[in-house]
Tab-separated table of C-alpha atoms and ligand atoms in Angstrom:
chain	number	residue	atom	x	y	z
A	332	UNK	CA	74.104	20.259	-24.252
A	333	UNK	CA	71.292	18.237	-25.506
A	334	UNK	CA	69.571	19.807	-28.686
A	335	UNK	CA	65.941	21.394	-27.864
A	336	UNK	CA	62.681	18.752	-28.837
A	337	UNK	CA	60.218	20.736	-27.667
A	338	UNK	CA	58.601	23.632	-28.471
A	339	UNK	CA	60.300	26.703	-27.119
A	340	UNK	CA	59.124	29.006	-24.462
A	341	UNK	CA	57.158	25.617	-23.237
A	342	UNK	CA	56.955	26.389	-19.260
A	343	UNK	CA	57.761	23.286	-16.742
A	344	UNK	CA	57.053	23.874	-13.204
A	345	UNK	CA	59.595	21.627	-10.993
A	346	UNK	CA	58.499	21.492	-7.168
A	347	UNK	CA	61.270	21.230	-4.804
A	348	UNK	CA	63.004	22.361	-7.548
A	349	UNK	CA	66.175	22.998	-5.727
A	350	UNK	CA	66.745	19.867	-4.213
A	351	UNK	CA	68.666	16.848	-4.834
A	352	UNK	CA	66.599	15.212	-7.919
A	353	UNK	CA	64.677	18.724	-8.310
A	354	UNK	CA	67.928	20.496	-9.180
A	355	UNK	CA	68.836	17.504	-12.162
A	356	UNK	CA	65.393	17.794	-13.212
A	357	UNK	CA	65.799	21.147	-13.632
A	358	UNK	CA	69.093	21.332	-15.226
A	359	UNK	CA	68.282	18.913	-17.892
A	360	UNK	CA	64.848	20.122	-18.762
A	361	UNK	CA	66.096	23.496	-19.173
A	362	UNK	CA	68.997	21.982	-21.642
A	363	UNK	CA	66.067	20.130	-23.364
A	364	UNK	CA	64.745	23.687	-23.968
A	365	UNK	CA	61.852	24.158	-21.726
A	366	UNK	CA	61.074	27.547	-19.558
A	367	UNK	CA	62.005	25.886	-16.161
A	368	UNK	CA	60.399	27.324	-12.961
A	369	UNK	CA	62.011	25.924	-10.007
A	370	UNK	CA	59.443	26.023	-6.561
A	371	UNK	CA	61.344	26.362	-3.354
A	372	UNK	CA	59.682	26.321	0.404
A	373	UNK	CA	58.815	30.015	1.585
A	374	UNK	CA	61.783	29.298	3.954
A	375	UNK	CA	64.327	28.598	1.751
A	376	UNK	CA	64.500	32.267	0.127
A	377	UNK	CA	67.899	32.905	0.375
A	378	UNK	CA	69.269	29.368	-0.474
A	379	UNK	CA	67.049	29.727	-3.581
A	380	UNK	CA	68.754	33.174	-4.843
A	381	UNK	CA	72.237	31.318	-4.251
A	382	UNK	CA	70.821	28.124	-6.641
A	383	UNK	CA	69.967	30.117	-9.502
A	384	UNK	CA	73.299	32.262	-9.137
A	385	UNK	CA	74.514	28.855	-9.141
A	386	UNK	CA	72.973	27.521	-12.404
A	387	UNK	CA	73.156	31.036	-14.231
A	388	UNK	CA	77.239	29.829	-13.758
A	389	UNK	CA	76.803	27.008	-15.780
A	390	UNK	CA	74.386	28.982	-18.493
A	391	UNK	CA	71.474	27.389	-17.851
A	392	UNK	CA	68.681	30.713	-16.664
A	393	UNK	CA	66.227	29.009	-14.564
A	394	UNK	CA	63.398	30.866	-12.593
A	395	UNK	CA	62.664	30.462	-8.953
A	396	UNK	CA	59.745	31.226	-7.163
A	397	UNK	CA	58.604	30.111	-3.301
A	398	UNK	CA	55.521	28.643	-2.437
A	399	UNK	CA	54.323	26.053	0.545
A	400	UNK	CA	52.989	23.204	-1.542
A	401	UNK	CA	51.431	21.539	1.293
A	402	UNK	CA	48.759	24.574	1.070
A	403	UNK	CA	45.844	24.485	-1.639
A	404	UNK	CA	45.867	28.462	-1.464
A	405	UNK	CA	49.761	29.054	-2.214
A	406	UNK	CA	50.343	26.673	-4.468
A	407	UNK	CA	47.085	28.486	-6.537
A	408	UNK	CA	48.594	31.507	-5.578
A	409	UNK	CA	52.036	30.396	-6.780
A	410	UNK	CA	50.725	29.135	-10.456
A	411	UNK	CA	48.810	32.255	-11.100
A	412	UNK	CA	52.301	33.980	-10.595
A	413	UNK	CA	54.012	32.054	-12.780
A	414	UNK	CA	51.663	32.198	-15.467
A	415	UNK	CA	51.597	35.889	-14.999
A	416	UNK	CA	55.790	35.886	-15.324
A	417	UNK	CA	56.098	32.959	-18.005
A	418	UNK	CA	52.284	31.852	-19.269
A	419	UNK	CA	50.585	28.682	-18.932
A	420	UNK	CA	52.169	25.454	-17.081
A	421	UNK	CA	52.500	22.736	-19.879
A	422	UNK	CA	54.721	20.250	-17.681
A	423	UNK	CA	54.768	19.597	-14.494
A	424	UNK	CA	57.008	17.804	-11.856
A	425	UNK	CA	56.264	16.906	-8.468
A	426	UNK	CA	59.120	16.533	-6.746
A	427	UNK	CA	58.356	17.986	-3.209
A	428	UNK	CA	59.239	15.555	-0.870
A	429	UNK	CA	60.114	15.516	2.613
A	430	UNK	CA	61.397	11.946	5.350
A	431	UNK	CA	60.303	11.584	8.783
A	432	UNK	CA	61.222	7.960	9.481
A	433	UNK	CA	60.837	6.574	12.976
A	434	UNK	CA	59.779	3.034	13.554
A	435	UNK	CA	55.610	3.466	13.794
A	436	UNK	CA	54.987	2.756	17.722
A	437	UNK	CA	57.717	5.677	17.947
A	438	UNK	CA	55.411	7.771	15.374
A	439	UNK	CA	53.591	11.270	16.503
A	440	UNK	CA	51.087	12.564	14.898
A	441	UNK	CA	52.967	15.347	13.303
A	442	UNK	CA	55.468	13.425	11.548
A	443	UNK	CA	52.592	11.658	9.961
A	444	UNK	CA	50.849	14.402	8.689
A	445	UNK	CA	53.861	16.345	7.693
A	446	UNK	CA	54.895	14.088	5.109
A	447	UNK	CA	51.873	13.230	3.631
A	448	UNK	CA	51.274	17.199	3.458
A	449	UNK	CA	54.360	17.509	1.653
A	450	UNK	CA	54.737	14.347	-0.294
A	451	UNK	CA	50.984	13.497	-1.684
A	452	UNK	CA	48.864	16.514	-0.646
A	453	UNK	CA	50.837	18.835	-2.071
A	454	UNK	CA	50.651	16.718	-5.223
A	455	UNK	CA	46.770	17.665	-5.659
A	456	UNK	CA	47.646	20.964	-4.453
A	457	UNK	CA	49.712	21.766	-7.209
A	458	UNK	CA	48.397	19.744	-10.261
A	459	UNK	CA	44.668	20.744	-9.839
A	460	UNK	CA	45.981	24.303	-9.773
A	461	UNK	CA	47.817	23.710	-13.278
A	462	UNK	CA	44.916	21.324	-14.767
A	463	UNK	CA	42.309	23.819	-16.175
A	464	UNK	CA	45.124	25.534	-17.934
A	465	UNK	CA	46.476	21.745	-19.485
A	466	UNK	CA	42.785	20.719	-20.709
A	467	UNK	CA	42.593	24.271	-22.585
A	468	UNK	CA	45.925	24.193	-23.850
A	469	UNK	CA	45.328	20.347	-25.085
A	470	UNK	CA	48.786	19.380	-24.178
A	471	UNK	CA	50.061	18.632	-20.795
A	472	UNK	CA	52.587	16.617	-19.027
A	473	UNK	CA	52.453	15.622	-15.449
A	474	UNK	CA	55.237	13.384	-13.928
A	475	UNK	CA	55.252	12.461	-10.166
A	476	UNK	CA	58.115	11.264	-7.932
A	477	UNK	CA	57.479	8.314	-5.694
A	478	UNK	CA	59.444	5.993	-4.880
A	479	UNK	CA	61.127	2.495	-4.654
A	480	UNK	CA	59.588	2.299	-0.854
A	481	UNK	CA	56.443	3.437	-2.585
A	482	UNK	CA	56.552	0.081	-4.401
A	483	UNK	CA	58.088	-2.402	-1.631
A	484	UNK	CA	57.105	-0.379	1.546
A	485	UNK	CA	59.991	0.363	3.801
A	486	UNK	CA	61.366	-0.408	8.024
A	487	UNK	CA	60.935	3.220	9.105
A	488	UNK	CA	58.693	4.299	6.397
A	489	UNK	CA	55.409	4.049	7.117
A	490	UNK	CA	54.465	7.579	6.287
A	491	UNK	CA	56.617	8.145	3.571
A	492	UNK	CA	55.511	4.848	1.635
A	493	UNK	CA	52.300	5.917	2.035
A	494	UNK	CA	52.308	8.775	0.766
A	495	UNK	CA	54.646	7.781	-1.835
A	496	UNK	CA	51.989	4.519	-2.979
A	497	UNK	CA	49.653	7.293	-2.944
A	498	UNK	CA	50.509	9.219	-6.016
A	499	UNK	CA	51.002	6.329	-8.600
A	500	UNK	CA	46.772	5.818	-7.339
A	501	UNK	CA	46.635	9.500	-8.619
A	502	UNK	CA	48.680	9.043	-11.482
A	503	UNK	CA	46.601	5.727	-12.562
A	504	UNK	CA	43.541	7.805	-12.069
A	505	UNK	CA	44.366	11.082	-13.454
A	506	UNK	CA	46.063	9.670	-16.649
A	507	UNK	CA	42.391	8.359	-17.446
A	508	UNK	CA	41.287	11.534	-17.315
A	509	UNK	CA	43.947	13.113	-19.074
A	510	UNK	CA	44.278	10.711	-21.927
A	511	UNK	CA	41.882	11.736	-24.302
A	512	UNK	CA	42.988	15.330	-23.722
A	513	UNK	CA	46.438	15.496	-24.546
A	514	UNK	CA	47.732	15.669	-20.907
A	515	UNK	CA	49.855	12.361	-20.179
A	516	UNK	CA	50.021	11.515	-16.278
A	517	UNK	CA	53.326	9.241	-14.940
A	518	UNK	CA	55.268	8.061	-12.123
A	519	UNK	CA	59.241	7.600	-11.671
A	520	UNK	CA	59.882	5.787	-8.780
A	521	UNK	CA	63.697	6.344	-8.044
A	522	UNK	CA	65.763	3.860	-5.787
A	523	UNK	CA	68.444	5.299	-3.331
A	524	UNK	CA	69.802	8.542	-4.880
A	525	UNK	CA	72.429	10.272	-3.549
A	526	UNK	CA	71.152	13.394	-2.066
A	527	UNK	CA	71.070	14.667	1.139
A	528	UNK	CA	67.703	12.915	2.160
A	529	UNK	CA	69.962	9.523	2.136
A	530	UNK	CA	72.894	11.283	3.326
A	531	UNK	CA	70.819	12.108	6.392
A	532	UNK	CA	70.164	8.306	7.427
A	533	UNK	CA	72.102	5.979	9.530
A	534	UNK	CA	75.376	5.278	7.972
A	535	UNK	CA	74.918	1.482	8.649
A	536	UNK	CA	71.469	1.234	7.297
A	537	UNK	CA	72.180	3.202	4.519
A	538	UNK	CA	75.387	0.236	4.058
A	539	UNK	CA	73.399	-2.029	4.150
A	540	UNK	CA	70.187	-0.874	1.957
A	541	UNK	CA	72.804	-0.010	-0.940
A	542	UNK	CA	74.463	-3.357	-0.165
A	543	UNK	CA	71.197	-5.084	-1.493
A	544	UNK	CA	70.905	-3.193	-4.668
A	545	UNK	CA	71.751	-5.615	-7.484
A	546	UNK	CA	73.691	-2.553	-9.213
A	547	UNK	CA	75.958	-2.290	-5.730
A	548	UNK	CA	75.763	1.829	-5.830
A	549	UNK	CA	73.169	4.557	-5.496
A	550	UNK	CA	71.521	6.118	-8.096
A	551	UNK	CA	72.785	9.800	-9.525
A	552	UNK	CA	70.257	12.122	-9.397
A	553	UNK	CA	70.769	12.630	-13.338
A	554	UNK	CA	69.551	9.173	-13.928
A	555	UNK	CA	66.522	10.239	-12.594
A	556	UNK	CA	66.085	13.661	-14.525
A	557	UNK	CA	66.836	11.430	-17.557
A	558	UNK	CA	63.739	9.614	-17.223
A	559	UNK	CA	61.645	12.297	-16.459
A	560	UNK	CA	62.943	14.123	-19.883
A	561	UNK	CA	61.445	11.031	-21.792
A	562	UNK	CA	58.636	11.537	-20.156
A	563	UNK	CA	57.784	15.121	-20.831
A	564	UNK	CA	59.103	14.773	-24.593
A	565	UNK	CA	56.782	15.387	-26.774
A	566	UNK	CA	57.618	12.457	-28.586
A	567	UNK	CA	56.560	10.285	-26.162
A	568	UNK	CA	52.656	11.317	-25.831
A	569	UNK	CA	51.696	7.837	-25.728
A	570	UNK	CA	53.606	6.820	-22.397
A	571	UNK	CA	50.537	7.273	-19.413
A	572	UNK	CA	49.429	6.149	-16.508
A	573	UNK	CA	53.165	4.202	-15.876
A	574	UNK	CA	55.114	4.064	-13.069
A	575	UNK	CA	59.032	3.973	-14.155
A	576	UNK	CA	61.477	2.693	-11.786
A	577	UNK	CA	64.875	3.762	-11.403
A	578	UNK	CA	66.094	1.905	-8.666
A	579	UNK	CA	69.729	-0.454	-9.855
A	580	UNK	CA	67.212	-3.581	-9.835
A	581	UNK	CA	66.380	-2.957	-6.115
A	582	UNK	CA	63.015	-4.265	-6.568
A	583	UNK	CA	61.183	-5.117	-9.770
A	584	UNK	CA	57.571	-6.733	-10.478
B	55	CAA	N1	63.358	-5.317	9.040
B	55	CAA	C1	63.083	-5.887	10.243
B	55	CAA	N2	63.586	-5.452	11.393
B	55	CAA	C2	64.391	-4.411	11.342
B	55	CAA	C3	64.743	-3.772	10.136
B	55	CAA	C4	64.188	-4.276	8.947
B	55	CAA	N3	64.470	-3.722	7.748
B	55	CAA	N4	65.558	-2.746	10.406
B	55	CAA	C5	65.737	-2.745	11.736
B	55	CAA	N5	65.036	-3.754	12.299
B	55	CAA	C6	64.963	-4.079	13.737
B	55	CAA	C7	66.335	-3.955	14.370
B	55	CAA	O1	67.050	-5.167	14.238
B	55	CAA	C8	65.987	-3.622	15.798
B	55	CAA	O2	65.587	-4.798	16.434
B	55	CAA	P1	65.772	-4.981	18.021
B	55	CAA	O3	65.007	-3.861	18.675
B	55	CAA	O4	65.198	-6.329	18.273
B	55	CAA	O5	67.253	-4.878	18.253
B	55	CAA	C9	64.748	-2.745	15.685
B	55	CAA	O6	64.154	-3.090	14.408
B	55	CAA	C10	65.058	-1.268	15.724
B	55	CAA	O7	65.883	-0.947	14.581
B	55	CAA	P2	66.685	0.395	14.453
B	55	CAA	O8	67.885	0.321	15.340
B	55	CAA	O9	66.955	0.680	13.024
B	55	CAA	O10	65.649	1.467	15.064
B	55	CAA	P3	65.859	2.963	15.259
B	55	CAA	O11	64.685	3.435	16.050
B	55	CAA	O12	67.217	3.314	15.718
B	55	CAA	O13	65.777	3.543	13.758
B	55	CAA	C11	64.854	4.142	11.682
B	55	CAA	C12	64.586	3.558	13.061
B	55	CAA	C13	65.477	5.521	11.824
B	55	CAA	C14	63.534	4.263	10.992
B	55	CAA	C15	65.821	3.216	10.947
B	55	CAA	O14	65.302	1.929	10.968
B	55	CAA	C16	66.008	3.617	9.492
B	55	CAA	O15	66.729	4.547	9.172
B	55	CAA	N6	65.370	2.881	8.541
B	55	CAA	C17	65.555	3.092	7.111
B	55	CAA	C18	64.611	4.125	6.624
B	55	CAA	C19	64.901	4.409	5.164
B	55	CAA	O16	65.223	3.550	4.376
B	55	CAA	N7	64.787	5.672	4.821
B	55	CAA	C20	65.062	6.084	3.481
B	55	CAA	C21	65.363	7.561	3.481
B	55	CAA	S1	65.784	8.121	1.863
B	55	CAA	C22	64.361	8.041	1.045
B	55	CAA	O17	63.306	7.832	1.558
B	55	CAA	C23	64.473	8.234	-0.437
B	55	CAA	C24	63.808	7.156	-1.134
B	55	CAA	O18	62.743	7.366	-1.702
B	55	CAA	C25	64.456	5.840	-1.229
């Protein structure tokens, strides 16, 4: 277990905290000594009771609390509680993320809209929510995952790349704001990770994606929760407004 840098009781909100990435974000921040808060959807009550079971196992006591991020009013609604339960939000992770590929003359509305609900609206729904409390606090940390298809754009993807090129505009512009305030404002952009969002594609294009990654594997999702714990460290308060990839050299500029 990795000794504690921060100071303690320091709360860090993790949406879709009990996913694939969200639940090695949460793991490690919670062994780096912060008051983790996992969000789950609304639906996803009982699968959310198991998951902390499931981490209390392994001695790690991480919170969970529901809330639809893709609504302004819940995810308000869902801060307030948490503040209530565990104080302020000092970090915050945006993990949320949902895939509706489909080739775009194959693309309804509602796969459009669901995914940048979930994957970039939710983003402002959740950090303006948190934001008053960072500026009074003087000390915030705000890391958002997009993605290598954010970066490159993706067959399939239109969406999803969208949304996902969206937040690194956010975090560009909201680090600016934050900067002079103690709040730093970054992006990781992970490559293929294996979860179950790239356990869900096509066998064969999943092949032959992975095939192109100069590392020749997939990414573990604790690769990715290590570079979001540099991120939040306090040590690192000059580190804003940068998008960090953590693909295997997929794609690099
Ligand atoms: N570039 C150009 N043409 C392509 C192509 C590509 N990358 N991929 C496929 N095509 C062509 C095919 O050759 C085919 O051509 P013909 O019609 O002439 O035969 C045509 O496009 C249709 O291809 P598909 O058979 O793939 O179409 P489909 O409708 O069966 O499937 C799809 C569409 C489901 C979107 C599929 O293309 C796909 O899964 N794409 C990958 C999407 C992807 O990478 N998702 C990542 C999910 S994980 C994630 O998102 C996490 C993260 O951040 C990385």
């Amino acid at each position: 277990m990795t000794a504690a840098r921060v100071a303690p009781e320091r709360v860090a909100l993790v949406t879709g905290g009990i996913g694939g990435i969200g639940t090695a974000i949460c793991q490690r921040l919670a062994q780096d000594g912060f008051r983790v808060v996992a969000n789950h959807h609304p639906s996803e009550q009982e699968a959310a009771q198991a998951w902390k079971n499931d981490q209390a196992g392994i001695g790690l006591d991480i919170d969970t609390i529901a809330g639809d991020v893709s609504s302004f009013e819940d995810s308000r609604r869902m801060v307030a509680e948490i503040k209530e339960r565990h104080g302020p939000v000092a970090v915050l992770v945006n993990c949320a993320g949902i895939t509706r590929d489909k080739t775009f003359k194959k693309m309804e509305e509602d796969a459009w809209r669901a995914v940048i609900d979930v994957n970039l609206n939710s983003v402002f729904n959740v950090t303006r929510s948190v934001w008053e409390d960072m500026l009074e606090a003087g000390f915030g940390r705000v890391v958002n995952i997009s993605s290598v298809n954010g970066q490159r754009g993706q067959f399939g993807q239109t969406n999803y790349a969208t949304a996902k090129a969206g937040m690194h505009g956010f975090t560009m512009s909201l680090a600016q704001e934050g900067a002079a305030k103690g709040i730093t404002v970054n992006t990781v952009s992970p490559g293929y990770v294996e979860t179950a969002m790239t356990l869900a594609m096509r066998d064969d294009v999943r092949e032959a994606i992975v095939a192109g990654v100069p590392m020749r594997r997939m990414g573990k999702p604790d690769e990715i929760a290590s570079a979001v714990a540099f991120l939040v460290a306090d040590e690192n308060g000059y580190v804003t407004g940068a998008n960090l990839p953590v693909n295997g050299g997929l794609f690099m500029h």
